[in-house]
Amino acid sequence: MIHFVLGGAKSGKSRFAENQVMLYPAPWIYLATARCMDHEMQEKIAVHQKRRGQGWQTIEESINLADIINTNNVHSILVDCLTLWLTNLLMDNRNIKEETDKFLSALTTFHGNIIIVSNEVGQGIVPDNALARKFINEAGILHQKMAAIAHKFTMVVAGCPLNIKI
């Protein structure tokens, strides 16, 4: 079962997704896409780890999400988050279509529960620089593909989950 969770920054989407994963039997894998490059990110990661507590195995992977999903034989995975992963792909000059196609294929063949978290970035103004526009365009395309393959799709606003697709 694929559950796509989308929301703005600090909307409560990660906490909601963690609670959803914990409805399934442990162990749970937390597939973290963030690259820890500054003190603020270290603090954010520490808060997330403390909140999760026992029963979680954390795997840090900033690029090859499909490989991790394809090689794990667990019941439940939480991927947090797609927009950081997309940023990593852009910064590393990776082929976005190829990488997202591999990822989407891995999701559709996974035989467990997988919850995917991402940031909604398309509701603001159009940025004035090419890289930011490319990021928003790629995120929008990826989010549409995620919504299409997801069995469930939840938007989280101010800590309140809104079921878009049940």
PDB file of C-alpha atoms in Angstrom:
ATOM      1  CA  MET A   1       0.000   0.000   0.000  1.00  0.00           C
ATOM      2  CA  ILE A   2       1.391   3.374  -1.031  1.00  0.00           C
ATOM      3  CA  HIS A   3       0.347   6.358   1.083  1.00  0.00           C
ATOM      4  CA  PHE A   4       1.449   9.786  -0.179  1.00  0.00           C
ATOM      5  CA  VAL A   5       1.574  12.553   2.454  1.00  0.00           C
ATOM      6  CA  LEU A   6       1.979  16.121   1.219  1.00  0.00           C
ATOM      7  CA  GLY A   7       2.122  19.371   3.160  1.00  0.00           C
ATOM      8  CA  GLY A   8       3.892  22.664   3.609  1.00  0.00           C
ATOM      9  CA  ALA A   9       6.957  23.287   5.759  1.00  0.00           C
ATOM     10  CA  LYS A  10       6.242  22.601   9.453  1.00  0.00           C
ATOM     11  CA  SER A  11       2.715  21.436   8.606  1.00  0.00           C
ATOM     12  CA  GLY A  12       2.926  18.285  10.757  1.00  0.00           C
ATOM     13  CA  LYS A  13       3.262  15.943   7.781  1.00  0.00           C
ATOM     14  CA  SER A  14       6.247  13.986   9.171  1.00  0.00           C
ATOM     15  CA  ARG A  15       4.610  13.433  12.551  1.00  0.00           C
ATOM     16  CA  PHE A  16       1.395  12.345  10.827  1.00  0.00           C
ATOM     17  CA  ALA A  17       3.338   9.945   8.568  1.00  0.00           C
ATOM     18  CA  GLU A  18       5.261   8.470  11.518  1.00  0.00           C
ATOM     19  CA  ASN A  19       1.989   7.812  13.347  1.00  0.00           C
ATOM     20  CA  GLN A  20       0.557   6.153  10.233  1.00  0.00           C
ATOM     21  CA  VAL A  21       3.558   3.824   9.880  1.00  0.00           C
ATOM     22  CA  MET A  22       3.287   2.825  13.545  1.00  0.00           C
ATOM     23  CA  LEU A  23      -0.201   1.446  12.877  1.00  0.00           C
ATOM     24  CA  TYR A  24       1.624  -1.465  11.201  1.00  0.00           C
ATOM     25  CA  PRO A  25       3.761  -4.056  13.000  1.00  0.00           C
ATOM     26  CA  ALA A  26       7.389  -3.115  13.747  1.00  0.00           C
ATOM     27  CA  PRO A  27      10.141  -2.994  12.663  1.00  0.00           C
ATOM     28  CA  TRP A  28       9.769   0.198  10.685  1.00  0.00           C
ATOM     29  CA  ILE A  29      12.348   1.688   8.351  1.00  0.00           C
ATOM     30  CA  TYR A  30      12.808   5.433   8.264  1.00  0.00           C
ATOM     31  CA  LEU A  31      14.430   6.224   4.917  1.00  0.00           C
ATOM     32  CA  ALA A  32      15.953   9.674   5.421  1.00  0.00           C
ATOM     33  CA  THR A  33      16.868  11.650   2.305  1.00  0.00           C
ATOM     34  CA  ALA A  34      18.346  14.726   4.022  1.00  0.00           C
ATOM     35  CA  ARG A  35      22.008  15.587   3.772  1.00  0.00           C
ATOM     36  CA  CYS A  36      23.134  16.966   7.108  1.00  0.00           C
ATOM     37  CA  MET A  37      25.175  19.994   6.097  1.00  0.00           C
ATOM     38  CA  ASP A  38      24.658  22.498   8.928  1.00  0.00           C
ATOM     39  CA  HIS A  39      23.814  22.841  12.619  1.00  0.00           C
ATOM     40  CA  GLU A  40      20.148  23.652  11.989  1.00  0.00           C
ATOM     41  CA  MET A  41      19.710  20.431   9.997  1.00  0.00           C
ATOM     42  CA  GLN A  42      21.504  18.445  12.733  1.00  0.00           C
ATOM     43  CA  GLU A  43      19.026  19.789  15.281  1.00  0.00           C
ATOM     44  CA  LYS A  44      16.035  19.005  13.059  1.00  0.00           C
ATOM     45  CA  ILE A  45      17.271  15.433  12.536  1.00  0.00           C
ATOM     46  CA  ALA A  46      17.801  14.985  16.297  1.00  0.00           C
ATOM     47  CA  VAL A  47      14.233  16.156  17.023  1.00  0.00           C
ATOM     48  CA  HIS A  48      12.818  13.700  14.477  1.00  0.00           C
ATOM     49  CA  GLN A  49      14.917  10.807  15.847  1.00  0.00           C
ATOM     50  CA  LYS A  50      13.909  11.512  19.447  1.00  0.00           C
ATOM     51  CA  ARG A  51      10.235  11.738  18.504  1.00  0.00           C
ATOM     52  CA  ARG A  52      10.338   8.388  16.681  1.00  0.00           C
ATOM     53  CA  GLY A  53      11.754   6.425  19.623  1.00  0.00           C
ATOM     54  CA  GLN A  54      12.190   2.636  19.642  1.00  0.00           C
ATOM     55  CA  GLY A  55      11.291   0.233  16.840  1.00  0.00           C
ATOM     56  CA  TRP A  56      12.727   2.322  14.020  1.00  0.00           C
ATOM     57  CA  GLN A  57      15.705   1.515  11.824  1.00  0.00           C
ATOM     58  CA  THR A  58      17.051   4.647  10.147  1.00  0.00           C
ATOM     59  CA  ILE A  59      18.659   4.385   6.723  1.00  0.00           C
ATOM     60  CA  GLU A  60      20.221   7.554   5.366  1.00  0.00           C
ATOM     61  CA  GLU A  61      20.210   7.641   1.564  1.00  0.00           C
ATOM     62  CA  SER A  62      20.170  10.865  -0.382  1.00  0.00           C
ATOM     63  CA  ILE A  63      20.041   9.474  -3.952  1.00  0.00           C
ATOM     64  CA  ASN A  64      19.382   5.742  -4.447  1.00  0.00           C
ATOM     65  CA  LEU A  65      15.943   5.351  -2.883  1.00  0.00           C
ATOM     66  CA  ALA A  66      14.858   2.672  -5.353  1.00  0.00           C
ATOM     67  CA  ASP A  67      17.796   0.445  -4.381  1.00  0.00           C
ATOM     68  CA  ILE A  68      16.913   0.668  -0.683  1.00  0.00           C
ATOM     69  CA  ILE A  69      13.233  -0.066  -1.319  1.00  0.00           C
ATOM     70  CA  ASN A  70      14.036  -2.962  -3.663  1.00  0.00           C
ATOM     71  CA  THR A  71      16.467  -4.621  -1.237  1.00  0.00           C
ATOM     72  CA  ASN A  72      14.485  -4.331   2.006  1.00  0.00           C
ATOM     73  CA  ASN A  73      12.152  -7.115   2.940  1.00  0.00           C
ATOM     74  CA  VAL A  74      10.293  -5.340   5.740  1.00  0.00           C
ATOM     75  CA  HIS A  75       6.622  -4.633   6.190  1.00  0.00           C
ATOM     76  CA  SER A  76       6.726  -0.833   6.497  1.00  0.00           C
ATOM     77  CA  ILE A  77       8.918   1.992   5.186  1.00  0.00           C
ATOM     78  CA  LEU A  78       8.613   5.739   5.682  1.00  0.00           C
ATOM     79  CA  VAL A  79      10.417   7.919   3.110  1.00  0.00           C
ATOM     80  CA  ASP A  80      10.991  11.477   4.356  1.00  0.00           C
ATOM     81  CA  CYS A  81      11.130  13.428   2.141  1.00  0.00           C
ATOM     82  CA  LEU A  82      10.836  13.575  -1.654  1.00  0.00           C
ATOM     83  CA  THR A  83      11.586  17.277  -2.005  1.00  0.00           C
ATOM     84  CA  LEU A  84      14.957  16.904  -0.254  1.00  0.00           C
ATOM     85  CA  TRP A  85      15.652  13.896  -2.479  1.00  0.00           C
ATOM     86  CA  LEU A  86      14.744  15.933  -5.551  1.00  0.00           C
ATOM     87  CA  THR A  87      17.063  18.718  -4.357  1.00  0.00           C
ATOM     88  CA  ASN A  88      19.881  16.173  -4.033  1.00  0.00           C
ATOM     89  CA  LEU A  89      19.241  14.914  -7.573  1.00  0.00           C
ATOM     90  CA  LEU A  90      19.318  18.457  -8.958  1.00  0.00           C
ATOM     91  CA  MET A  91      22.476  19.406  -7.049  1.00  0.00           C
ATOM     92  CA  ASP A  92      24.237  16.238  -8.258  1.00  0.00           C
ATOM     93  CA  ASN A  93      23.112  16.850 -11.873  1.00  0.00           C
ATOM     94  CA  ARG A  94      21.350  13.484 -11.990  1.00  0.00           C
ATOM     95  CA  ASN A  95      18.844  12.502 -14.662  1.00  0.00           C
ATOM     96  CA  ILE A  96      15.593  13.408 -12.872  1.00  0.00           C
ATOM     97  CA  LYS A  97      13.283  11.405 -15.139  1.00  0.00           C
ATOM     98  CA  GLU A  98      15.437   8.283 -14.916  1.00  0.00           C
ATOM     99  CA  GLU A  99      15.760   8.499 -11.125  1.00  0.00           C
ATOM    100  CA  THR A 100      12.076   9.221 -10.519  1.00  0.00           C
ATOM    101  CA  ASP A 101      11.028   6.421 -12.892  1.00  0.00           C
ATOM    102  CA  LYS A 102      13.229   3.964 -10.933  1.00  0.00           C
ATOM    103  CA  PHE A 103      11.756   5.210  -7.673  1.00  0.00           C
ATOM    104  CA  LEU A 104       8.144   4.971  -8.849  1.00  0.00           C
ATOM    105  CA  SER A 105       8.775   1.473 -10.202  1.00  0.00           C
ATOM    106  CA  ALA A 106      10.229   0.391  -6.844  1.00  0.00           C
ATOM    107  CA  LEU A 107       7.156   1.739  -5.067  1.00  0.00           C
ATOM    108  CA  THR A 108       4.734  -0.171  -7.272  1.00  0.00           C
ATOM    109  CA  THR A 109       6.559  -3.481  -6.734  1.00  0.00           C
ATOM    110  CA  PHE A 110       7.097  -3.133  -2.960  1.00  0.00           C
ATOM    111  CA  HIS A 111       5.077  -5.763  -1.068  1.00  0.00           C
ATOM    112  CA  GLY A 112       4.441  -3.846   2.112  1.00  0.00           C
ATOM    113  CA  ASN A 113       3.283  -0.485   3.344  1.00  0.00           C
ATOM    114  CA  ILE A 114       5.227   2.546   2.245  1.00  0.00           C
ATOM    115  CA  ILE A 115       4.471   6.092   3.283  1.00  0.00           C
ATOM    116  CA  ILE A 116       6.066   8.874   1.256  1.00  0.00           C
ATOM    117  CA  VAL A 117       6.359  12.425   2.636  1.00  0.00           C
ATOM    118  CA  SER A 118       6.887  15.505   0.481  1.00  0.00           C
ATOM    119  CA  ASN A 119       6.635  19.291   0.693  1.00  0.00           C
ATOM    120  CA  GLU A 120       4.005  21.144  -1.298  1.00  0.00           C
ATOM    121  CA  VAL A 121       6.008  23.826  -3.110  1.00  0.00           C
ATOM    122  CA  GLY A 122       3.710  24.836  -5.942  1.00  0.00           C
ATOM    123  CA  GLN A 123       1.277  27.142  -4.176  1.00  0.00           C
ATOM    124  CA  GLY A 124       3.482  30.217  -4.056  1.00  0.00           C
ATOM    125  CA  ILE A 125       4.694  32.700  -6.623  1.00  0.00           C
ATOM    126  CA  VAL A 126       6.782  31.669  -9.617  1.00  0.00           C
ATOM    127  CA  PRO A 127      10.448  32.152  -8.642  1.00  0.00           C
ATOM    128  CA  ASP A 128      12.677  34.546 -10.543  1.00  0.00           C
ATOM    129  CA  ASN A 129      15.573  32.106 -11.044  1.00  0.00           C
ATOM    130  CA  ALA A 130      15.872  29.115 -13.344  1.00  0.00           C
ATOM    131  CA  LEU A 131      17.005  26.553 -10.746  1.00  0.00           C
ATOM    132  CA  ALA A 132      14.094  27.325  -8.416  1.00  0.00           C
ATOM    133  CA  ARG A 133      11.623  27.145 -11.323  1.00  0.00           C
ATOM    134  CA  LYS A 134      13.113  23.802 -12.408  1.00  0.00           C
ATOM    135  CA  PHE A 135      12.799  22.493  -8.853  1.00  0.00           C
ATOM    136  CA  ILE A 136       9.144  23.539  -8.577  1.00  0.00           C
ATOM    137  CA  ASN A 137       8.354  22.082 -12.010  1.00  0.00           C
ATOM    138  CA  GLU A 138      10.037  18.762 -11.214  1.00  0.00           C
ATOM    139  CA  ALA A 139       8.380  18.594  -7.788  1.00  0.00           C
ATOM    140  CA  GLY A 140       4.972  19.241  -9.347  1.00  0.00           C
ATOM    141  CA  ILE A 141       5.489  16.498 -11.931  1.00  0.00           C
ATOM    142  CA  LEU A 142       6.694  14.046  -9.266  1.00  0.00           C
ATOM    143  CA  HIS A 143       3.793  14.880  -6.956  1.00  0.00           C
ATOM    144  CA  GLN A 144       1.272  14.288  -9.739  1.00  0.00           C
ATOM    145  CA  LYS A 145       2.851  10.905 -10.483  1.00  0.00           C
ATOM    146  CA  MET A 146       2.846  10.045  -6.778  1.00  0.00           C
ATOM    147  CA  ALA A 147      -0.818  10.977  -6.420  1.00  0.00           C
ATOM    148  CA  ALA A 148      -1.646   8.805  -9.444  1.00  0.00           C
ATOM    149  CA  ILE A 149      -0.010   5.634  -8.070  1.00  0.00           C
ATOM    150  CA  ALA A 150      -0.816   6.150  -4.381  1.00  0.00           C
ATOM    151  CA  HIS A 151      -3.570   4.095  -2.820  1.00  0.00           C
ATOM    152  CA  LYS A 152      -4.017   6.851  -0.227  1.00  0.00           C
ATOM    153  CA  PHE A 153      -3.160  10.542  -0.495  1.00  0.00           C
ATOM    154  CA  THR A 154      -3.292  12.864   2.500  1.00  0.00           C
ATOM    155  CA  MET A 155      -2.623  16.599   2.616  1.00  0.00           C
ATOM    156  CA  VAL A 156      -1.548  17.894   6.036  1.00  0.00           C
ATOM    157  CA  VAL A 157      -2.312  21.519   6.902  1.00  0.00           C
ATOM    158  CA  ALA A 158      -1.468  22.953  10.350  1.00  0.00           C
ATOM    159  CA  GLY A 159      -1.326  19.440  11.795  1.00  0.00           C
ATOM    160  CA  CYS A 160      -4.718  18.479  10.357  1.00  0.00           C
ATOM    161  CA  PRO A 161      -4.807  15.619   7.846  1.00  0.00           C
ATOM    162  CA  LEU A 162      -7.113  16.064   4.875  1.00  0.00           C
ATOM    163  CA  ASN A 163      -7.811  12.849   2.988  1.00  0.00           C
ATOM    164  CA  ILE A 164      -7.596  13.536  -0.732  1.00  0.00           C
ATOM    165  CA  LYS A 165      -7.594   9.926  -1.898  1.00  0.00           C
ATOM    166  CA  ILE A 166      -8.751   7.071   0.322  1.00  0.00           C
TER     167      ILE A 166
END
